[in-house]
XYZ file of C-alpha atoms in Angstrom:
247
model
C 15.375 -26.095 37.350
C 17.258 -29.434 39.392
C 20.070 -31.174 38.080
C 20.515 -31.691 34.522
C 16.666 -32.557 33.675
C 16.210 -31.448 29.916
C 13.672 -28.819 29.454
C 11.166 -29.134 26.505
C 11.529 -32.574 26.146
C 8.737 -34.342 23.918
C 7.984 -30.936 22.044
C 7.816 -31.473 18.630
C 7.021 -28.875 15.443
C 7.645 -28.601 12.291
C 8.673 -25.176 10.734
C 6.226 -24.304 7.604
C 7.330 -20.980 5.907
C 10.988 -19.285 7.006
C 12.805 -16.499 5.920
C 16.020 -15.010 7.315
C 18.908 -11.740 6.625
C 21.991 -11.691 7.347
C 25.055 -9.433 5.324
C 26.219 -11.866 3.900
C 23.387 -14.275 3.112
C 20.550 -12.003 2.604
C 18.465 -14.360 0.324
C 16.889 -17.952 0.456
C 19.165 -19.269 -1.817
C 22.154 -17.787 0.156
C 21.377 -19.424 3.315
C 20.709 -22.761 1.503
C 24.326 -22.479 -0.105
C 25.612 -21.521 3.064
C 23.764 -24.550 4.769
C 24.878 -26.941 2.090
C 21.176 -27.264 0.928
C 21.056 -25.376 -2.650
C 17.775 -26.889 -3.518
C 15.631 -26.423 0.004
C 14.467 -22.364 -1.731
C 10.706 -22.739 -1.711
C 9.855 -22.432 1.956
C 12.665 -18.964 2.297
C 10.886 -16.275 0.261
C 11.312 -13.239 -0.875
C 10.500 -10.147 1.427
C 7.860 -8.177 0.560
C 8.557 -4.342 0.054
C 7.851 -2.516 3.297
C 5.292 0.087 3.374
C 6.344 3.445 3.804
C 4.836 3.560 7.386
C 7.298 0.543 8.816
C 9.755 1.830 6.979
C 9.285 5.122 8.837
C 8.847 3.349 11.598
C 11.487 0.964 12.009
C 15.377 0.644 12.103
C 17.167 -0.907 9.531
C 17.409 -4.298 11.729
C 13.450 -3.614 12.731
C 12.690 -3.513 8.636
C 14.464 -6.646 8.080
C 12.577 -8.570 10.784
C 9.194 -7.238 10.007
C 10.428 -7.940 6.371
C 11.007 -11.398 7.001
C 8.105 -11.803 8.935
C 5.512 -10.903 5.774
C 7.558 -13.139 4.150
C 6.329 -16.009 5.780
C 2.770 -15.665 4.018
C -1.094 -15.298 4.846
C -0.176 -16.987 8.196
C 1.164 -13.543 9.642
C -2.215 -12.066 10.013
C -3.197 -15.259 12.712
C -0.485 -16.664 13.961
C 0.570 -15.854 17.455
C 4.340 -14.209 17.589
C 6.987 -14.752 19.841
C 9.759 -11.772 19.467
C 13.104 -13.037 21.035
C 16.195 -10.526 20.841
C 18.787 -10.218 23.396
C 18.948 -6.035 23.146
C 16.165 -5.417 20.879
C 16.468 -2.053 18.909
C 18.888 -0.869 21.537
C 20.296 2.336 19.138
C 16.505 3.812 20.193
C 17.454 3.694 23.129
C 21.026 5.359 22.782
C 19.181 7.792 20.425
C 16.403 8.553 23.999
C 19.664 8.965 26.626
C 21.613 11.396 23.897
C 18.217 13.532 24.027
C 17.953 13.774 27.845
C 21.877 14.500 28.308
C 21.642 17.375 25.938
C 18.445 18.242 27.906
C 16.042 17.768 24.725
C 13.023 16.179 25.152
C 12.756 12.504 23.579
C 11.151 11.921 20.029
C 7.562 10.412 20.851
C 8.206 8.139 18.548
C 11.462 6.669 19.553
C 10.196 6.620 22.997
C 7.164 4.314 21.695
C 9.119 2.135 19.804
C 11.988 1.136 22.567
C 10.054 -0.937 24.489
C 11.096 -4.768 23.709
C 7.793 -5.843 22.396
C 7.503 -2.671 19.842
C 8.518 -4.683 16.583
C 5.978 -7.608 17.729
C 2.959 -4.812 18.817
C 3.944 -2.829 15.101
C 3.227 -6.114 12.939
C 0.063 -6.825 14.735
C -0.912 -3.489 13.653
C 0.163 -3.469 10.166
C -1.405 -7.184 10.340
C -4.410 -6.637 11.890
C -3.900 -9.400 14.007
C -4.678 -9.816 17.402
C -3.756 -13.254 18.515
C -0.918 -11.455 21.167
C 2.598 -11.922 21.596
C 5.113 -12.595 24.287
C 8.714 -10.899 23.752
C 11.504 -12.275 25.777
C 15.410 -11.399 26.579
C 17.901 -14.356 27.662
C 21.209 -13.465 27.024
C 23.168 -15.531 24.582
C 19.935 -18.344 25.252
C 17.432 -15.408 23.257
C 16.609 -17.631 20.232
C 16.608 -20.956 22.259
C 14.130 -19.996 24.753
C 12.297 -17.843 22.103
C 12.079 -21.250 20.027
C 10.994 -23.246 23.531
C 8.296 -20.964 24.252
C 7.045 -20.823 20.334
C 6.976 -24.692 20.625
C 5.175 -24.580 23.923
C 2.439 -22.000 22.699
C 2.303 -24.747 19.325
C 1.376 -27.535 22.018
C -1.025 -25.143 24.024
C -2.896 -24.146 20.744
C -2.427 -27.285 18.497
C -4.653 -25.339 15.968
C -3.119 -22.317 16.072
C 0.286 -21.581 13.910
C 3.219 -19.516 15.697
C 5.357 -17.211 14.451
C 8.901 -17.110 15.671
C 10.569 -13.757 15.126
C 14.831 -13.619 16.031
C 16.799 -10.049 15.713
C 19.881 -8.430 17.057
C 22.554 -6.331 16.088
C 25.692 -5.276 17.414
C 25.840 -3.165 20.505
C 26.631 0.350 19.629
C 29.789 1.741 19.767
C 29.171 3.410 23.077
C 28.717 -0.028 24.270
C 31.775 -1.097 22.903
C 33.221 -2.426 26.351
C 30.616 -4.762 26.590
C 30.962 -6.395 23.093
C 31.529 -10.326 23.256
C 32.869 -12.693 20.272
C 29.363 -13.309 19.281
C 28.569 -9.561 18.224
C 30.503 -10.627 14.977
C 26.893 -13.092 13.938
C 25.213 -9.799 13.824
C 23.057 -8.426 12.779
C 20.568 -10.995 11.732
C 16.619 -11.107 11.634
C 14.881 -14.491 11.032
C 11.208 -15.299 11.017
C 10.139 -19.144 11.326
C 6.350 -20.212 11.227
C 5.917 -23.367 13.403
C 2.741 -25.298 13.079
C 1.659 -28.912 14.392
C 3.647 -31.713 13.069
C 6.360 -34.253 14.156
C 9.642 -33.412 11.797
C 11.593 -31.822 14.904
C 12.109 -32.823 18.093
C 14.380 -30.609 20.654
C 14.819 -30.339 24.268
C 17.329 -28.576 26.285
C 19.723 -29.082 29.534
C 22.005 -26.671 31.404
C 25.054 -26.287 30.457
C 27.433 -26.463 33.788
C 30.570 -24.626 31.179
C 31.029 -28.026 29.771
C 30.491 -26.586 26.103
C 32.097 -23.191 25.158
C 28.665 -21.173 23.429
C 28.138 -20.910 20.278
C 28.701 -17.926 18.119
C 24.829 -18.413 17.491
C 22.272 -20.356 18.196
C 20.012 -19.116 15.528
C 22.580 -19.897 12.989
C 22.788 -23.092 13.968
C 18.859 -23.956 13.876
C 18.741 -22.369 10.662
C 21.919 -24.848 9.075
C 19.957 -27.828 10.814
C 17.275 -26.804 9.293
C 17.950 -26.297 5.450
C 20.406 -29.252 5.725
C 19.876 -33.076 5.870
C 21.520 -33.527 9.074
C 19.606 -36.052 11.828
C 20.206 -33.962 14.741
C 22.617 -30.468 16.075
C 23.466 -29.076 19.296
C 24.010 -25.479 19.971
C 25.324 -24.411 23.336
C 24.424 -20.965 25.382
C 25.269 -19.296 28.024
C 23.115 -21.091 30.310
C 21.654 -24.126 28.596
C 22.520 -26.411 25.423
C 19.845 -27.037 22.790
C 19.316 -29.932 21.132
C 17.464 -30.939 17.716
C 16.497 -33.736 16.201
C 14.634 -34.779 12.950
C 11.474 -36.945 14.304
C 11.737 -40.904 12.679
């Protein structure tokens, strides 16, 4: 990466189906309020119920992203996903490191289900699908780059919808040193199904610590979204994104 050269740049989408949780906005027609958009409720439905098995399976966070992930429709079951989360179910991991200090062995389970892909590789499963997935980490940059490379798979495979899956939480409290002003966004889970079309432009460029980041990123797509607003900027830790509405 040189200079300031945006990143992205001519990748266009538009977002089909979406669903998102948050505490305090844990329906469609709470994050259109919230967005200034009361009417824009069709395209954020309703979770599903979970089965019993992902419930099993799954934290609390983990059940609200798979959640909002079936709630994105019939396009679940092909679509290729893209998990982006900057610690993932990171309490599984706490749970693992408590077992080996007490000298215990791990749960087999827990174990299976800490990797950063596990969510992603657990809705293929309950999907049946087996289009793949790519999981990625960035720091405070998570949901940009996880929207970049949904957009990018979009262009490789025109034909072929994508399936953009954001979740975090807050670090545990054992982590607690390492908490930064944005922990207070979490958690949140959003799903976003991307398929051809020209409604949203975005590209990105680094940001040198000219803009302060932003609380979240993935709040702010989701306000540009539902909203009527031509265009929004959301700045990371290492780059600023940048949206616009195409024409």
């Amino acid at each position: 990466m040189n200079g300031s050269r945006p990143v992205g740049t001519g990748l266009r989408f538009a977002v089909n189906r979406w669903s998102a949780w948050a505490p305090v906005r844990e329906t469609g027609a709470a994050w259109c309020g919230w967005a200034g958009a009361p009417d824009w409720i069709e395209a954020g439905a309703a979770p599903p119920p979970l089965p019993m098995m992902l419930r099993r399976r799954a934290t609390p966070l983990g059940q609200k992203l798979i959640a909002a992930a079936l709630a994105c429709g019939d396009a679940v079951a092909r679509a290729r996903y893209v998990l982006a989360s900057r610690h993932g179910e990171l309490s599984r991991t706490v749970t693992i490191l408590e077992a080996l200090d007490a000298g215990e062995a791990p749960s087999p389970a827990e174990f299976s289900m800490a990797v950063h892909h596990g969510l992603a590789g657990l809705l293929s499963i309950h999907t049946g699908n087996r289009a793949g997935h790519t999981a990625l980490a960035a720091g405070p940059d998570s949901f940009g780059f996880g929207l970049l490379e949904a957009a990018a798979c979009l262009a490789e495979r025109p034909d072929e919808p994508v399936l953009l899956l954001y979740g975090d939480d807050a670090l545990p409290d054992v982590y607690d040193a390492f908490r930064e002003a944005d922990q207070a966004e979490l958690p949140m889970a959003c799903a976003l199904l991307l398929e051809t079309g020209d409604d949203i432009l975005f590209h990105a460029t680094p940001n040198h610590g000219s803009m302060h980041p932003a609380p979240s990123a993935a709040s702010d797509f989701l306000r540009f979204l539902l909203s009527d607003e031509p265009a929004a900027i959301s700045a990371g830790g290492r780059m600023t994104w940048t949206w616009r509405r195409h024409g």
